[in-house]
CSV table of C-alpha atoms in Angstrom, one decimal:
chain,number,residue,atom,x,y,z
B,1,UNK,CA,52.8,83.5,114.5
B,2,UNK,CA,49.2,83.3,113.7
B,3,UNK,CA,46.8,84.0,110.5
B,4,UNK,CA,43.7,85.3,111.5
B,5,UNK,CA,40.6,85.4,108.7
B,6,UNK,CA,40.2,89.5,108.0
B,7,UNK,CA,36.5,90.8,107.3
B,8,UNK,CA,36.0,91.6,103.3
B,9,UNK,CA,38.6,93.7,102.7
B,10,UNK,CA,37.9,97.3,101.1
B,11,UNK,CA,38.5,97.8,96.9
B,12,UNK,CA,41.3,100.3,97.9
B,13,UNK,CA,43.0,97.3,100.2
B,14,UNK,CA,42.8,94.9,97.3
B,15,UNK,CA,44.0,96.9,94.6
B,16,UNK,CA,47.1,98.0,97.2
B,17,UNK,CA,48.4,94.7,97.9
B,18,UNK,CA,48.6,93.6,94.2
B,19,UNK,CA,50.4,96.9,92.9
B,20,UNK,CA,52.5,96.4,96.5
B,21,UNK,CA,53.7,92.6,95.2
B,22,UNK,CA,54.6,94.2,91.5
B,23,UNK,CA,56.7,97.4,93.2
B,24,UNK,CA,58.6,94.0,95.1
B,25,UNK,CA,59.1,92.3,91.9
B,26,UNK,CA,60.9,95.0,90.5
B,27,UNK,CA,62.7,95.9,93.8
B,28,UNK,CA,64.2,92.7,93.8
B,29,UNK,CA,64.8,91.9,90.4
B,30,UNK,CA,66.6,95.5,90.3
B,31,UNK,CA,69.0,93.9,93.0
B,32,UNK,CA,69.6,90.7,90.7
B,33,UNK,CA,70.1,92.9,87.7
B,34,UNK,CA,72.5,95.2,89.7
B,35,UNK,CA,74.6,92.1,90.7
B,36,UNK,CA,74.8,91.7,86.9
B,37,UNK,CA,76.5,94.4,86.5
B,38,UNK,CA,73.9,96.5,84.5
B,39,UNK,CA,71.4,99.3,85.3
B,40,UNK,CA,68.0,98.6,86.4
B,41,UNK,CA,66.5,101.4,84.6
B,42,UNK,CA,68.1,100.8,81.7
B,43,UNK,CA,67.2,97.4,81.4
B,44,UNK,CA,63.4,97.7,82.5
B,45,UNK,CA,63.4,100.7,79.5
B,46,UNK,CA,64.7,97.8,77.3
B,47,UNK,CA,62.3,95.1,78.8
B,48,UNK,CA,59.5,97.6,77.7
B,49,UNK,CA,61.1,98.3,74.4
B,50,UNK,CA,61.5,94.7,73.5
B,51,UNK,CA,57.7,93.9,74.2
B,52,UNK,CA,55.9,97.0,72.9
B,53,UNK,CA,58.7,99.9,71.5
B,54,UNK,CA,57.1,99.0,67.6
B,55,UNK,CA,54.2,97.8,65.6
B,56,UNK,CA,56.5,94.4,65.6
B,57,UNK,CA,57.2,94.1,69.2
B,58,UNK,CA,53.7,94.3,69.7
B,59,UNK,CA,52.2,92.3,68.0
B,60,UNK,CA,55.0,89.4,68.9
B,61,UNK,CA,53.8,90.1,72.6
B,62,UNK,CA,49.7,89.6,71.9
B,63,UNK,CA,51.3,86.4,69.7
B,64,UNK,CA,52.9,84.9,72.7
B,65,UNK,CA,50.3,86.3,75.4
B,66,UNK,CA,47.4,84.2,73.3
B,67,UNK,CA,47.9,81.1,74.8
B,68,UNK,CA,48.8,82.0,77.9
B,69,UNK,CA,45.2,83.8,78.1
B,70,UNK,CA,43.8,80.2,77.3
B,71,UNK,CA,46.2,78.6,79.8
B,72,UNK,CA,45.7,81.7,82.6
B,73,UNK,CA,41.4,81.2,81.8
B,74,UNK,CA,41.8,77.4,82.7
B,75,UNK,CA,44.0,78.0,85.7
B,76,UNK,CA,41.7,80.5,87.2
B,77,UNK,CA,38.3,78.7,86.4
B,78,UNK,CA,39.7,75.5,88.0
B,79,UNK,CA,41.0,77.5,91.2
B,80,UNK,CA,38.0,79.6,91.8
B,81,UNK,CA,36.7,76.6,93.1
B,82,UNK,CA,39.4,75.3,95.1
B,83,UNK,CA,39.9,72.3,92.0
B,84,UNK,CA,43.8,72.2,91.7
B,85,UNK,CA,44.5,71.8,87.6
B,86,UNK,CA,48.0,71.7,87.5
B,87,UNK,CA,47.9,69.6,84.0
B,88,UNK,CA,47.3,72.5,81.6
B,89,UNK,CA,50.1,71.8,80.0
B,90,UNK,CA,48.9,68.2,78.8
B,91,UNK,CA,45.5,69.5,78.2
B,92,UNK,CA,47.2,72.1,75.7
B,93,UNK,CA,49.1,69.1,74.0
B,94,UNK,CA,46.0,66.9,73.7
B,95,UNK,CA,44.1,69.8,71.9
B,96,UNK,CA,47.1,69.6,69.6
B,97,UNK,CA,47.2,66.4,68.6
B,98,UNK,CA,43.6,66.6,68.2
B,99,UNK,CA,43.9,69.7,65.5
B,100,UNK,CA,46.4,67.5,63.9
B,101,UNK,CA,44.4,64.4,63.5
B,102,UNK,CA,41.6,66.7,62.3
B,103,UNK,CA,43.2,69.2,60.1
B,104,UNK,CA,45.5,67.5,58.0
B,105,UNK,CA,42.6,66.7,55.7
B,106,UNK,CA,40.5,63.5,57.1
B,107,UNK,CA,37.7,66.6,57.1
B,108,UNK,CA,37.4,67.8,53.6
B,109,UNK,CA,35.3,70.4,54.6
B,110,UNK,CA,35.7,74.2,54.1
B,111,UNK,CA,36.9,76.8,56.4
B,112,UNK,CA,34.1,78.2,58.2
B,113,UNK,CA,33.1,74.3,59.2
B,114,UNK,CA,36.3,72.9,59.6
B,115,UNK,CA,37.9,75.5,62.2
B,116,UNK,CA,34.5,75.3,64.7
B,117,UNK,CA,34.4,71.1,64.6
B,118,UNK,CA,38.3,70.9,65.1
B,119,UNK,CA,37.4,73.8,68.4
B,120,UNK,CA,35.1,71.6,69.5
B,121,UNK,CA,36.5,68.5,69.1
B,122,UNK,CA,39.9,69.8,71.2
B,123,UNK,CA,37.8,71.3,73.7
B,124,UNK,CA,36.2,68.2,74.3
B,125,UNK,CA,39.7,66.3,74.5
B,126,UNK,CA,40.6,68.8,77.1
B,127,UNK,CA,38.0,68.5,79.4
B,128,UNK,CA,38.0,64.5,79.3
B,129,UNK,CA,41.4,64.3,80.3
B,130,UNK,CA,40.7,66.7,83.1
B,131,UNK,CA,37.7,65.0,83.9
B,132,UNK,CA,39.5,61.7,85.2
B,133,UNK,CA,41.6,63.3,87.8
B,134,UNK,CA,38.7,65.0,89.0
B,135,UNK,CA,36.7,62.0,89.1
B,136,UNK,CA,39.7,60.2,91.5
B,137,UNK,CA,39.2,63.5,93.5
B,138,UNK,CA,35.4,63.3,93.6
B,139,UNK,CA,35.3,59.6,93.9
B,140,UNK,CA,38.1,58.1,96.1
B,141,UNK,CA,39.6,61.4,97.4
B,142,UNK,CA,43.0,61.0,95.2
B,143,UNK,CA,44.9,64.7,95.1
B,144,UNK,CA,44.3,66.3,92.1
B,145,UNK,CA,47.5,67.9,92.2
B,146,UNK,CA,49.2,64.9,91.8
B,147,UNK,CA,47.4,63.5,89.2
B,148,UNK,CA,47.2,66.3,86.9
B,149,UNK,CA,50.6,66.8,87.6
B,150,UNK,CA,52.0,63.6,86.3
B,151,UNK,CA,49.5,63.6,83.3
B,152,UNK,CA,52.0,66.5,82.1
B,153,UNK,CA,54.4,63.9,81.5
B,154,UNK,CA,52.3,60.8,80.6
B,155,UNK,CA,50.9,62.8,77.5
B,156,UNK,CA,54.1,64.9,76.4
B,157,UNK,CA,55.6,60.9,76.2
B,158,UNK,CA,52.0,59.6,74.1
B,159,UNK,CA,53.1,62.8,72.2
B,160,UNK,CA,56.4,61.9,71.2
B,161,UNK,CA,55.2,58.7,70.6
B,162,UNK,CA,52.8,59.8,67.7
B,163,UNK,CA,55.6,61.8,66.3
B,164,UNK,CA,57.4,58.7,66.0
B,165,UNK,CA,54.9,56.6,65.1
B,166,UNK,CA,51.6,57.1,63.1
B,167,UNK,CA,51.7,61.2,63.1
B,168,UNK,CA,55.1,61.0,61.9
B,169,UNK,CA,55.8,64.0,59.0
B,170,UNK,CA,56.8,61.3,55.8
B,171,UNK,CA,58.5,64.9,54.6
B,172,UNK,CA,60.1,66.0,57.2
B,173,UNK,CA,63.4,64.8,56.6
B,174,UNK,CA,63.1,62.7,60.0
B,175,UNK,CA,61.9,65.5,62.2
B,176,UNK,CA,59.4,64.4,65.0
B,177,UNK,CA,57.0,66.5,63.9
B,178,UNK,CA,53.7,65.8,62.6
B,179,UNK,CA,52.4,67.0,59.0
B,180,UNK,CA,50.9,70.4,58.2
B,181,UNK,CA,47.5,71.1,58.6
B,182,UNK,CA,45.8,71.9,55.4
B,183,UNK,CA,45.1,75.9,54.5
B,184,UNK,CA,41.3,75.0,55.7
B,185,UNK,CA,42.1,73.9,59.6
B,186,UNK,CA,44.3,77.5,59.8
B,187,UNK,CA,43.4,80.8,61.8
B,188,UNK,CA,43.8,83.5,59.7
B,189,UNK,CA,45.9,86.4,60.2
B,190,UNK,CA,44.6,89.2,62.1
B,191,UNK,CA,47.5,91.6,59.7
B,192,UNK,CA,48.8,89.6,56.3
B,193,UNK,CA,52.0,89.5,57.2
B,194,UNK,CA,52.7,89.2,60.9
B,195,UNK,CA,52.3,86.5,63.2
B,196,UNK,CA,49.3,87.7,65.1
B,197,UNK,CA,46.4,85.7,64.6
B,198,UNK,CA,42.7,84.8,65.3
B,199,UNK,CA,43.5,82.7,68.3
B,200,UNK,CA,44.2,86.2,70.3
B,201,UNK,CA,40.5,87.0,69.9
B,202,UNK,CA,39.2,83.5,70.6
B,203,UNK,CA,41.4,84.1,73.7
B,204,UNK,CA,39.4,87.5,74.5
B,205,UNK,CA,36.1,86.2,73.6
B,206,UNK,CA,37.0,83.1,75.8
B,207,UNK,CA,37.9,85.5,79.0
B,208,UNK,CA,34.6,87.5,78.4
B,209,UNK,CA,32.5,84.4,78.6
B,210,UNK,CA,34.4,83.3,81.8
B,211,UNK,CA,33.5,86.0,83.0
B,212,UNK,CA,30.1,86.1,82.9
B,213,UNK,CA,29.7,82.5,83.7
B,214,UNK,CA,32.0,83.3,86.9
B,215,UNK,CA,29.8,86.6,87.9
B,216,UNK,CA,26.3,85.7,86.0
B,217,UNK,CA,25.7,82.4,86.1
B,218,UNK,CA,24.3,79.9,88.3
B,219,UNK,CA,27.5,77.4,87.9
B,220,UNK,CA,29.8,80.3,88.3
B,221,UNK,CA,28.0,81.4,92.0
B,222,UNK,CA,28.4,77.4,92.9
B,223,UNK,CA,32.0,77.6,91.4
B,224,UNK,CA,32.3,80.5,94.0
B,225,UNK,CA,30.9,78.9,96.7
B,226,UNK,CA,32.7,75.6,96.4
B,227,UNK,CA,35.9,77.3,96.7
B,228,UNK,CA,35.2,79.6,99.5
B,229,UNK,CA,33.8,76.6,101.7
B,230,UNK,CA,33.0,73.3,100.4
B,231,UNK,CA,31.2,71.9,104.4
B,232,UNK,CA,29.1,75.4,103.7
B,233,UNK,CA,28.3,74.7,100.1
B,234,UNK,CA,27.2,71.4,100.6
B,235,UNK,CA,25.0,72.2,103.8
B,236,UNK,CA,23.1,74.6,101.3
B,237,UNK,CA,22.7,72.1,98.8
B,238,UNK,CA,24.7,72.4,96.3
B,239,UNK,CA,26.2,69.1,94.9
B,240,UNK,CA,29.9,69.7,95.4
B,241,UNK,CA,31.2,66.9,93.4
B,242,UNK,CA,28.8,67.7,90.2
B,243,UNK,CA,30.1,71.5,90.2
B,244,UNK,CA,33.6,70.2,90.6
B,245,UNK,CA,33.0,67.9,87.6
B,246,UNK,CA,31.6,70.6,85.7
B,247,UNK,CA,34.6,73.0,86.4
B,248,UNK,CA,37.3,70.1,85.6
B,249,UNK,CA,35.3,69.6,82.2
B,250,UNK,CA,35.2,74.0,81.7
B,251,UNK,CA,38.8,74.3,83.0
B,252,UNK,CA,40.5,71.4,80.5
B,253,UNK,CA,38.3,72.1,77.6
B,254,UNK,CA,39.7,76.0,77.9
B,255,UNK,CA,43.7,75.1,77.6
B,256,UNK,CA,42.8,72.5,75.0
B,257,UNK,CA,42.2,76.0,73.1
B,258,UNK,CA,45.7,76.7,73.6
B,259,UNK,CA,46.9,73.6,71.7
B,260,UNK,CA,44.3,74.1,68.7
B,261,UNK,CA,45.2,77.5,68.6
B,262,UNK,CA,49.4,77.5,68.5
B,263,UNK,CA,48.5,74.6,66.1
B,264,UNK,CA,46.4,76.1,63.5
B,265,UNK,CA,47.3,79.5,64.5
B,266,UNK,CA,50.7,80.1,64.1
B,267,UNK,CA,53.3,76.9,63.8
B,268,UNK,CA,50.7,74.6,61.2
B,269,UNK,CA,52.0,71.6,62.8
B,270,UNK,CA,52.8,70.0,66.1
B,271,UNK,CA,56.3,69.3,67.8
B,272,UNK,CA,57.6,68.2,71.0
B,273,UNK,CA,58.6,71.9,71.7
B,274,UNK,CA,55.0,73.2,70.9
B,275,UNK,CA,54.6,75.0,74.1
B,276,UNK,CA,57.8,76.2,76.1
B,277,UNK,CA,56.1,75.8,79.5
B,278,UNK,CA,52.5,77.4,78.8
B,279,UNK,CA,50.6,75.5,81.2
B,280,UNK,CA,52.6,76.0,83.9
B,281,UNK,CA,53.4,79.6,82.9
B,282,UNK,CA,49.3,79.8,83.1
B,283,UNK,CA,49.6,79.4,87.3
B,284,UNK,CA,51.1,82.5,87.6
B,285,UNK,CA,48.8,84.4,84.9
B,286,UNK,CA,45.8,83.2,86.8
B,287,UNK,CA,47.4,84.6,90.1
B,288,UNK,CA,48.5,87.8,89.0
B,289,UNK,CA,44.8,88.0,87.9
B,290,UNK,CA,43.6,86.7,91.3
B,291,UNK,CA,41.8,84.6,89.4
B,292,UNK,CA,39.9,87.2,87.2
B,293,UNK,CA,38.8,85.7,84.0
B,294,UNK,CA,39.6,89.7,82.4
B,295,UNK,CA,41.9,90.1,84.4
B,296,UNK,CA,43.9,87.1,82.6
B,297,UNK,CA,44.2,89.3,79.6
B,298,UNK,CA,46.1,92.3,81.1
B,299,UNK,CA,48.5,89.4,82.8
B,300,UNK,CA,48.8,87.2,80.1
B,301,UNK,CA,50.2,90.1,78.1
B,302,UNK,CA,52.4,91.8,81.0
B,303,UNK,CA,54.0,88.1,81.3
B,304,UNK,CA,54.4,87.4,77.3
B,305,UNK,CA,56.0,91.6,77.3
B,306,UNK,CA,58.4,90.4,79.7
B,307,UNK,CA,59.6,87.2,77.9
B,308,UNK,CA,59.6,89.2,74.7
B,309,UNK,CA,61.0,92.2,76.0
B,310,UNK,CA,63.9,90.3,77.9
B,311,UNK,CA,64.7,88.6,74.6
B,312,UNK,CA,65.5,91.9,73.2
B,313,UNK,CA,67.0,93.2,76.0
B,314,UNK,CA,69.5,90.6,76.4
B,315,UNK,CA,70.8,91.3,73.3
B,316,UNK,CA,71.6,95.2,74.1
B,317,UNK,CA,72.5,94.9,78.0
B,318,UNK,CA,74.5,91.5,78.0
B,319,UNK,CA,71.9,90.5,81.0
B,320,UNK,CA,70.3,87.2,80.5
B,321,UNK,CA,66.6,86.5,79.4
B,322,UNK,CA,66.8,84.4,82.1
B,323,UNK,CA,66.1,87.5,84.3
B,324,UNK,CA,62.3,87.1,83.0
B,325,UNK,CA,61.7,84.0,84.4
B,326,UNK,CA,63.1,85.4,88.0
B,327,UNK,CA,60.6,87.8,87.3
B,328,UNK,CA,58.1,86.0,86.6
B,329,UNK,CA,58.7,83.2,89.5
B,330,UNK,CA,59.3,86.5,91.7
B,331,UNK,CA,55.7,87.9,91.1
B,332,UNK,CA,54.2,84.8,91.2
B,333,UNK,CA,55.4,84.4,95.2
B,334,UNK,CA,54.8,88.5,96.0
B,335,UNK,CA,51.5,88.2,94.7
B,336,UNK,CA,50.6,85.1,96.8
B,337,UNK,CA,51.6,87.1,99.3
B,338,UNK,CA,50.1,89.8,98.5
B,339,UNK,CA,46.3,87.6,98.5
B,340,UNK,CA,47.4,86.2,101.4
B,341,UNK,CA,47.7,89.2,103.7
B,342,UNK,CA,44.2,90.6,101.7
B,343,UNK,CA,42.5,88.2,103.4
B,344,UNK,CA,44.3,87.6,106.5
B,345,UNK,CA,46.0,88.9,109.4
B,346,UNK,CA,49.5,88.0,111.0
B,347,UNK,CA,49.6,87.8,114.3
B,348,UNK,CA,52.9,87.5,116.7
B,349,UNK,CA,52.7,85.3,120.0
């Protein structure tokens, strides 16, 4: 077997394949919820219920789907040009930490100055801890998988150390968990009463400017070009290791966003079990996107509706909410797929 390179592929061919790879996930989920012992309709009708059947389901689903938009953004920015950022998940911590150290009052300042410096100041955590694997890559060649790999578990240990140490609650009853940030350094609510909050439309304004630096920009055509053929790019000119820096400090200052905003959006204070896999969770939005910064929103919120939905539906079925990760894992590899035979062509010997 063989893979040969197809010619640009037709709008009706790419939009096939991806809706092909989602009519698999469910085929073979069905066949997992069968051996279960349950109906597949009935469950998927419960799935959907669970994420979007009231006001409250709903919004629960944008609520979980935020930072997986800021997560899915920094996943697909970073692959678009071939730069492997597998560490969003210590990126989202570090912005964290850094909301924390800024928002539980050494800023006495109000609101509408507060919020932007603590954004800034994440972002800019983000993107310099992204910016020393991708120096080792540019530099000495080091895989960037690695690297960003392992810094998942180097910063959720510097984590736990604060918690235990100097960022340590003094009220929490012996908790790691750090103190609350002050009314100032938090999102408001986009309904008084519900969870939902400002973050979600940070996350939508971040996707749109993605966009447009990923369609309109110079940086975004070099981004393009880097990760279709880096010998090409750099015959033309363009200084490969400079865009790749430039994406690493882009791609790490975006899922520090996700940090600030479960921080000062939603939980007011940070813990060990801040994020339950959101940076890795972010791989498989950017790919059911195929790396589309607007994209990212429609996937972000299919993959929260099936965590929240499968929540609910456990508790009705008796199937476990463990069927949405197989789900999730499952669409991750048919949609692979799926980009893989887009753009090639398999040939038997």
């Amino acid at each position: 077997m063989r893979l040969e390179p197809k010619p640009a592929p037709s709008l009706a061919v790419t939009l096939l394949f991806p809706i092909g790879a989602i009519v698999a996930t469910f085929i073979i989920t069905s066949l997992l919820v069968l051996a279960a012992g349950a109906s597949p309709f009935s469950v998927f009708y419960l799935v959907a219920k669970g994420a979007a059947g009231s006001q409250f389901a709903l919004l629960e689903t944008l609520t979980r789907a935020t930072p997986l938009i800021f997560t899915g953004l920094a996943v697909a920015v970073a692959f678009r040009a071939k730069l492997w950022n597998i560490g969003a998940e210590a990126q989202l911590y570090i912005g964290g930490v850094v909301t924390v150290v800024l928002g539980t009052g050494a800023l006495p300042l109000p609101s509408y100055l507060l919020i932007p410096i603590i954004m800034i100041a994440a972002m800019a955590a983000g993107a310099l801890l992204l910016l020393g694997p991708a120096i080792l890559k540019t530099r000495f060649g080091v895989d960037e998988v690695v690297t960003t790999l392992l810094l998942n578990f180097i910063v959720l240990l510097f984590v736990s150390m604060l918690l235990e140490g100097v960022l340590k609650d003094p009220t929490g009853l012996g908790w790691p968990q750090s103190s609350k940030v002050i009314a100032e350094a938090q999102l408001p609510r986009i309904i008084q009463g519900k969870r939902l909050h400002f973050g979600f439309v940070i996350a939508i304004v971040s996707a749109v400017i993605c966009w447009v630096i990923m369609k309109k920009s110079v940086l975004g055509y070099e981004m393009r070009a880097v990760g279709n053929n880096k010998e090409a790019a750099n015959f033309a000119g363009i200084p490969v290791n400079r865009v790749l820096i430039k994406t690493a400090l882009l791609s790490g200052g975006i899922a520090a966003l996700a940090g600030f905003s479960e921080v000062s959006g939603l939980k007011g204070n940070l813990t060990l079990d801040l994020s339950p896999g959101y940076g890795y969770s972010g791989i498989v939005v950017a790919m059911l996107a195929m790396l589309n910064p607007l994209g990212v929103i429609a996937s972000a919120i299919f993959v929260a509706g099936i965590f929240v939905g499968a929540d609910a539906m456990s508790r009705t079925a008796g199937v476990p909410s463990y069927i949405a990760q197989v789900m999730v894992a499952t669409a991750l590899l048919t949609m692979v797929t799926a980009i893989l035979l887009t753009r090639y062509r398999v040939r038997w010997k």
